[in-house]
Amino acid sequence: MSTETVAARPVVDSARLRAWLPKYGVYAAIVLLVVYNIFFTPYFATWSNLRIQLIQVAPIVIVALGMALVIGTEGIDLSVGSVMALAAAFIPLYLGYGVVAAILVALLAGVAVGFINGILVARVGLQPIVATLALFVGGRGLAVVISEGKLVDIRNADFLYLGSGDLIGIPVLVWIAALMVLIVGFVVRRTVFGRRLLAIGGNRPAAELAGLPVKRVLITVYVVCAVLASIAGLLSVARIQSSDASSVGLLIELSAITAVVVGGTPLTGGKVRVLGTVAGALLMQLVIATMIKHNLQPSTTEMVQAVIILIAVYVARERKTR
């Protein structure tokens, strides 16, 4: 065997690894973490623990799906936590008119915020991080004003069923999250809207020259993202059985962005990995749960999350610049 062939093998293997990591690295990490916990974390491999982990990660998955769509257009949405807070603020105000009415009002609040974000980005021309930062601050402030800064207990049994009920042994909240995954996956892979979204994220000037309705698609994407955040907000209220606009959805935008990036969706747009986003959310939930069960400090958990994000971004950058 020639020395050239031997020398070339590490280069080839390294290239394959860089191509493999963005697609499958998150799944490998989940498997390794699950195996570790099975052997070293007491009571990890139990249905009660699995149920807790799925319930806790479900709202993050829902928000992350909307964030993945926005990032797919080369944007970002920092207002999702505030949208959750607004949904939480409106729920107790309108539950007296029925569960359906309260849910519709919460969703309409999301539509309004998403529409404002979309207009600021698509028509006014603001950078997404600037446009959504305004509502990141103002949206939660408005939610606190609407709720008068009070924590309100929720006692409507029909509404609470969304957060604590079961359907054939599986939490309703998890079923809803799974339904959102299927819908978003179908939209991205099988619809004209999904193809336009990816085209805009991949090359917006080219999409405009091709005659695609760029502004309309961008506005719709931000509306969808905010509606998903509203759904996560009302489900969170149903789960904790109370509405607290000052804490619901607090900093969830960071968890959502982390899930999207770790799941392999590039921040440069043009691609949306729906299953990868779900896997990214599950991985971060497992990391947090593992550290809590092993009595590590919250600050340590945050540092580990930061390292994971940096690794994911670096891997994605290496793949793009190969």
Short mmCIF file of C-alpha atoms in Angstrom, two decimals:
data_model
loop_
_atom_site.label_atom_id
_atom_site.label_comp_id
_atom_site.label_asym_id
_atom_site.label_seq_id
_atom_site.Cartn_x
_atom_site.Cartn_y
_atom_site.Cartn_z
CA MET A 1 0.00 0.00 0.00
CA SER A 2 1.44 3.38 -0.98
CA THR A 3 2.24 6.06 1.60
CA GLU A 4 -0.05 8.45 -0.31
CA THR A 5 -3.04 6.12 0.26
CA VAL A 6 -2.27 5.75 3.96
CA ALA A 7 -1.93 9.52 4.37
CA ALA A 8 -5.17 10.17 2.50
CA ARG A 9 -7.28 7.93 4.76
CA PRO A 10 -7.37 10.25 7.79
CA VAL A 11 -8.34 13.13 5.50
CA VAL A 12 -11.19 11.11 4.00
CA ASP A 13 -12.36 9.92 7.42
CA SER A 14 -12.26 13.47 8.76
CA ALA A 15 -14.34 14.73 5.82
CA ARG A 16 -16.89 11.97 6.35
CA LEU A 17 -17.09 12.79 10.05
CA ARG A 18 -17.70 16.48 9.35
CA ALA A 19 -20.48 15.53 6.92
CA TRP A 20 -21.97 12.99 9.36
CA LEU A 21 -22.01 15.08 12.54
CA PRO A 22 -24.53 17.79 11.50
CA LYS A 23 -27.02 15.16 10.32
CA TYR A 24 -26.68 12.42 12.91
CA GLY A 25 -24.55 13.75 15.77
CA VAL A 26 -27.56 14.78 17.88
CA TYR A 27 -29.07 11.28 17.63
CA ALA A 28 -25.76 9.66 18.61
CA ALA A 29 -25.51 12.02 21.59
CA ILE A 30 -29.03 11.08 22.72
CA VAL A 31 -28.22 7.36 22.53
CA LEU A 32 -25.01 7.81 24.52
CA LEU A 33 -26.76 9.90 27.15
CA VAL A 34 -29.62 7.42 27.49
CA VAL A 35 -27.18 4.51 27.88
CA TYR A 36 -25.22 6.44 30.50
CA ASN A 37 -28.37 7.24 32.48
CA ILE A 38 -29.66 3.67 32.34
CA PHE A 39 -26.51 2.48 34.08
CA PHE A 40 -25.65 5.40 36.35
CA THR A 41 -28.89 7.28 37.12
CA PRO A 42 -31.32 5.62 39.55
CA TYR A 43 -34.92 5.21 38.34
CA PHE A 44 -34.09 6.67 34.92
CA ALA A 45 -35.53 3.77 32.91
CA THR A 46 -39.04 4.07 34.32
CA TRP A 47 -42.30 5.17 32.73
CA SER A 48 -42.82 7.87 35.37
CA ASN A 49 -39.46 9.46 34.53
CA LEU A 50 -40.07 9.21 30.79
CA ARG A 51 -43.46 10.82 31.28
CA ILE A 52 -41.95 13.71 33.23
CA GLN A 53 -39.25 14.32 30.63
CA LEU A 54 -41.75 14.30 27.74
CA ILE A 55 -44.13 16.67 29.55
CA GLN A 56 -41.32 19.09 30.32
CA VAL A 57 -39.88 19.08 26.81
CA ALA A 58 -43.18 19.31 24.90
CA PRO A 59 -43.62 23.13 25.11
CA ILE A 60 -39.97 23.62 24.11
CA VAL A 61 -40.48 21.36 21.09
CA ILE A 62 -43.53 23.36 19.99
CA VAL A 63 -41.72 26.69 20.30
CA ALA A 64 -38.59 25.27 18.65
CA LEU A 65 -40.60 24.17 15.61
CA GLY A 66 -41.68 27.76 14.99
CA MET A 67 -38.14 28.96 15.63
CA ALA A 68 -36.81 26.45 13.09
CA LEU A 69 -39.12 27.89 10.43
CA VAL A 70 -37.93 31.42 11.16
CA ILE A 71 -34.27 30.38 11.19
CA GLY A 72 -34.91 28.58 7.91
CA THR A 73 -35.58 32.02 6.39
CA GLU A 74 -32.28 33.27 7.87
CA GLY A 75 -34.17 35.06 10.62
CA ILE A 76 -34.58 34.81 14.39
CA ASP A 77 -37.49 35.40 16.76
CA LEU A 78 -36.66 36.55 20.28
CA SER A 79 -40.28 37.32 21.16
CA VAL A 80 -41.59 33.75 21.56
CA GLY A 81 -41.31 33.82 25.35
CA SER A 82 -43.26 37.07 25.50
CA VAL A 83 -45.94 35.56 23.25
CA MET A 84 -46.27 32.68 25.72
CA ALA A 85 -46.65 35.25 28.51
CA LEU A 86 -49.37 37.08 26.57
CA ALA A 87 -51.25 33.81 26.03
CA ALA A 88 -50.93 33.10 29.75
CA ALA A 89 -52.29 36.56 30.58
CA PHE A 90 -55.35 36.24 28.35
CA ILE A 91 -56.37 32.70 29.36
CA PRO A 92 -57.84 33.52 32.83
CA LEU A 93 -59.52 36.66 31.49
CA TYR A 94 -61.59 34.76 28.94
CA LEU A 95 -62.08 31.32 30.51
CA GLY A 96 -65.41 32.59 31.79
CA TYR A 97 -66.61 32.65 28.16
CA GLY A 98 -65.57 29.02 27.65
CA VAL A 99 -62.38 27.10 26.94
CA VAL A 100 -62.65 27.55 23.17
CA ALA A 101 -63.04 31.33 23.49
CA ALA A 102 -60.04 31.60 25.81
CA ILE A 103 -57.86 29.51 23.48
CA LEU A 104 -58.93 31.54 20.44
CA VAL A 105 -58.07 34.82 22.17
CA ALA A 106 -54.64 33.44 23.15
CA LEU A 107 -54.01 32.33 19.57
CA LEU A 108 -55.15 35.70 18.20
CA ALA A 109 -52.64 37.40 20.48
CA GLY A 110 -49.98 35.25 18.85
CA VAL A 111 -51.23 36.14 15.39
CA ALA A 112 -51.04 39.85 16.25
CA VAL A 113 -47.48 39.65 17.57
CA GLY A 114 -46.34 37.49 14.66
CA PHE A 115 -47.92 39.87 12.17
CA ILE A 116 -46.14 42.84 13.73
CA ASN A 117 -42.83 40.97 13.66
CA GLY A 118 -43.39 39.97 10.04
CA ILE A 119 -44.25 43.50 8.96
CA LEU A 120 -41.17 44.92 10.69
CA VAL A 121 -38.92 42.35 9.03
CA ALA A 122 -40.49 41.97 5.58
CA ARG A 123 -41.82 45.46 4.83
CA VAL A 124 -40.01 47.89 7.12
CA GLY A 125 -36.75 46.05 6.53
CA LEU A 126 -35.54 45.76 10.12
CA GLN A 127 -33.11 43.02 11.04
CA PRO A 128 -35.07 40.13 12.64
CA ILE A 129 -33.09 40.30 15.87
CA VAL A 130 -33.92 44.01 16.24
CA ALA A 131 -37.58 43.69 15.27
CA THR A 132 -38.28 40.79 17.62
CA LEU A 133 -36.18 42.23 20.44
CA ALA A 134 -38.68 45.09 20.73
CA LEU A 135 -41.51 42.64 21.38
CA PHE A 136 -39.25 40.47 23.53
CA VAL A 137 -39.24 43.36 26.00
CA GLY A 138 -42.57 45.05 25.29
CA GLY A 139 -44.64 41.88 24.91
CA ARG A 140 -43.89 40.58 28.39
CA GLY A 141 -44.39 44.02 29.84
CA LEU A 142 -47.83 44.17 28.22
CA ALA A 143 -48.63 40.70 29.54
CA VAL A 144 -47.75 41.74 33.08
CA VAL A 145 -49.92 44.86 32.73
CA ILE A 146 -52.87 42.81 31.44
CA SER A 147 -52.58 40.34 34.32
CA GLU A 148 -51.86 43.16 36.81
CA GLY A 149 -48.77 41.24 37.84
CA LYS A 150 -50.83 38.61 39.63
CA LEU A 151 -50.53 34.84 39.70
CA VAL A 152 -53.98 33.47 38.90
CA ASP A 153 -54.99 29.90 39.73
CA ILE A 154 -56.79 28.04 36.94
CA ARG A 155 -59.59 25.70 38.00
CA ASN A 156 -61.41 24.98 34.75
CA ALA A 157 -61.23 21.17 34.47
CA ASP A 158 -61.71 21.10 30.68
CA PHE A 159 -58.81 23.49 30.16
CA LEU A 160 -56.56 21.75 32.70
CA TYR A 161 -57.10 18.48 30.82
CA LEU A 162 -54.82 19.84 28.09
CA GLY A 163 -51.91 19.98 30.52
CA SER A 164 -52.59 17.10 32.88
CA GLY A 165 -54.92 14.71 31.04
CA ASP A 166 -54.02 11.44 29.33
CA LEU A 167 -55.12 9.89 26.06
CA ILE A 168 -54.55 6.11 25.92
CA GLY A 169 -51.95 6.46 28.64
CA ILE A 170 -49.94 9.26 27.01
CA PRO A 171 -50.19 12.90 28.18
CA VAL A 172 -52.41 15.05 25.98
CA LEU A 173 -49.69 17.70 25.96
CA VAL A 174 -47.31 15.19 24.33
CA TRP A 175 -49.94 14.26 21.72
CA ILE A 176 -50.36 17.93 20.83
CA ALA A 177 -46.60 18.39 20.49
CA ALA A 178 -46.41 15.31 18.26
CA LEU A 179 -49.24 16.66 16.09
CA MET A 180 -47.39 19.97 15.69
CA VAL A 181 -44.25 18.06 14.63
CA LEU A 182 -46.20 16.17 11.96
CA ILE A 183 -47.87 19.33 10.65
CA VAL A 184 -44.65 21.36 10.48
CA GLY A 185 -42.78 18.44 8.92
CA PHE A 186 -45.46 18.08 6.25
CA VAL A 187 -45.48 21.81 5.53
CA VAL A 188 -41.70 21.98 5.13
CA ARG A 189 -41.32 18.85 2.99
CA ARG A 190 -44.54 18.60 1.02
CA THR A 191 -45.99 22.05 0.37
CA VAL A 192 -45.25 24.95 -1.94
CA PHE A 193 -45.05 27.23 1.08
CA GLY A 194 -42.31 25.06 2.57
CA ARG A 195 -40.28 25.11 -0.64
CA ARG A 196 -40.65 28.88 -0.89
CA LEU A 197 -39.55 29.27 2.72
CA LEU A 198 -36.36 27.30 2.08
CA ALA A 199 -35.70 29.14 -1.17
CA ILE A 200 -35.96 32.51 0.57
CA GLY A 201 -33.65 31.39 3.35
CA GLY A 202 -31.15 29.97 0.88
CA ASN A 203 -30.96 33.05 -1.35
CA ARG A 204 -33.45 35.85 -0.78
CA PRO A 205 -32.36 38.07 -3.72
CA ALA A 206 -32.67 35.12 -6.10
CA ALA A 207 -36.10 34.29 -4.67
CA GLU A 208 -37.23 37.87 -5.30
CA LEU A 209 -35.89 37.78 -8.86
CA ALA A 210 -37.74 34.51 -9.42
CA GLY A 211 -41.01 36.23 -8.52
CA LEU A 212 -41.65 34.45 -5.23
CA PRO A 213 -43.93 36.30 -2.74
CA VAL A 214 -41.04 36.85 -0.35
CA LYS A 215 -42.72 39.40 1.93
CA ARG A 216 -45.91 37.38 2.25
CA VAL A 217 -44.00 34.22 3.08
CA LEU A 218 -41.88 35.99 5.70
CA ILE A 219 -44.92 37.51 7.38
CA THR A 220 -46.64 34.11 7.42
CA VAL A 221 -43.58 32.44 8.93
CA TYR A 222 -43.46 34.89 11.82
CA VAL A 223 -47.20 34.52 12.38
CA VAL A 224 -46.88 30.71 12.47
CA CYS A 225 -43.96 30.96 14.89
CA ALA A 226 -45.95 33.19 17.24
CA VAL A 227 -49.05 30.97 17.05
CA LEU A 228 -46.95 27.95 18.01
CA ALA A 229 -45.57 29.96 20.91
CA SER A 230 -49.15 30.79 21.95
CA ILE A 231 -50.03 27.10 21.91
CA ALA A 232 -46.98 26.36 24.08
CA GLY A 233 -48.02 29.17 26.43
CA LEU A 234 -51.57 27.96 26.99
CA LEU A 235 -50.34 24.38 27.43
CA SER A 236 -47.81 25.57 30.02
CA VAL A 237 -50.60 27.33 31.92
CA ALA A 238 -52.71 24.16 31.77
CA ARG A 239 -49.76 22.10 33.03
CA ILE A 240 -48.86 24.27 36.04
CA GLN A 241 -52.55 25.09 36.66
CA SER A 242 -51.86 28.79 37.08
CA SER A 243 -51.15 31.88 35.01
CA ASP A 244 -48.09 33.97 35.83
CA ALA A 245 -47.17 36.33 32.99
CA SER A 246 -43.87 37.24 34.63
CA SER A 247 -42.51 33.68 34.49
CA VAL A 248 -44.31 31.69 31.77
CA GLY A 249 -41.99 31.25 28.81
CA LEU A 250 -39.14 33.12 30.48
CA LEU A 251 -35.96 32.65 28.37
CA ILE A 252 -37.56 29.83 26.38
CA GLU A 253 -36.30 31.53 23.21
CA LEU A 254 -32.78 30.47 24.21
CA SER A 255 -33.88 26.85 24.68
CA ALA A 256 -35.67 26.92 21.32
CA ILE A 257 -32.70 28.37 19.44
CA THR A 258 -30.43 25.81 21.12
CA ALA A 259 -32.69 22.94 20.05
CA VAL A 260 -32.79 24.19 16.46
CA VAL A 261 -29.03 24.72 16.19
CA VAL A 262 -28.11 21.46 17.92
CA GLY A 263 -30.62 19.68 15.68
CA GLY A 264 -28.66 20.68 12.59
CA THR A 265 -30.64 23.61 11.16
CA PRO A 266 -28.04 26.19 10.02
CA LEU A 267 -28.38 29.77 11.23
CA THR A 268 -27.64 30.85 7.66
CA GLY A 269 -31.09 29.62 6.52
CA GLY A 270 -32.14 27.57 3.54
CA LYS A 271 -32.72 24.36 5.49
CA VAL A 272 -35.08 23.21 8.25
CA ARG A 273 -34.48 19.94 10.10
CA VAL A 274 -37.76 19.19 11.85
CA LEU A 275 -36.81 15.84 13.39
CA GLY A 276 -33.39 17.24 14.21
CA THR A 277 -35.06 20.10 16.09
CA VAL A 278 -37.12 17.63 18.13
CA ALA A 279 -33.97 15.61 18.82
CA GLY A 280 -32.13 18.78 19.82
CA ALA A 281 -34.85 19.65 22.34
CA LEU A 282 -34.79 16.09 23.72
CA LEU A 283 -30.99 16.16 24.01
CA MET A 284 -30.95 19.42 25.95
CA GLN A 285 -33.75 18.14 28.22
CA LEU A 286 -31.75 14.97 28.90
CA VAL A 287 -28.62 16.99 29.64
CA ILE A 288 -30.49 19.17 32.15
CA ALA A 289 -32.27 16.20 33.75
CA THR A 290 -29.03 14.24 34.05
CA MET A 291 -27.25 17.09 35.78
CA ILE A 292 -30.14 17.71 38.15
CA LYS A 293 -30.32 14.03 39.10
CA HIS A 294 -26.57 14.06 39.79
CA ASN A 295 -26.89 17.17 41.98
CA LEU A 296 -24.89 19.54 39.78
CA GLN A 297 -25.37 23.28 40.13
CA PRO A 298 -27.64 25.14 37.66
CA SER A 299 -24.65 27.28 36.65
CA THR A 300 -22.83 24.13 35.55
CA THR A 301 -25.82 23.11 33.46
CA GLU A 302 -25.84 26.50 31.74
CA MET A 303 -22.13 26.26 30.95
CA VAL A 304 -22.57 22.79 29.46
CA GLN A 305 -25.45 24.07 27.32
CA ALA A 306 -23.24 26.90 26.08
CA VAL A 307 -20.49 24.45 25.13
CA ILE A 308 -22.98 22.27 23.24
CA ILE A 309 -24.24 25.29 21.29
CA LEU A 310 -20.70 26.34 20.38
CA ILE A 311 -19.87 22.82 19.19
CA ALA A 312 -23.07 22.65 17.10
CA VAL A 313 -22.42 26.04 15.48
CA TYR A 314 -18.79 25.14 14.80
CA VAL A 315 -19.73 21.83 13.19
CA ALA A 316 -22.32 23.56 11.00
CA ARG A 317 -19.79 26.24 10.01
CA GLU A 318 -17.14 23.65 9.15
CA ARG A 319 -19.60 21.80 6.94
CA LYS A 320 -20.64 24.99 5.14
CA THR A 321 -17.03 26.11 4.49
CA ARG A 322 -15.68 22.73 3.40
#
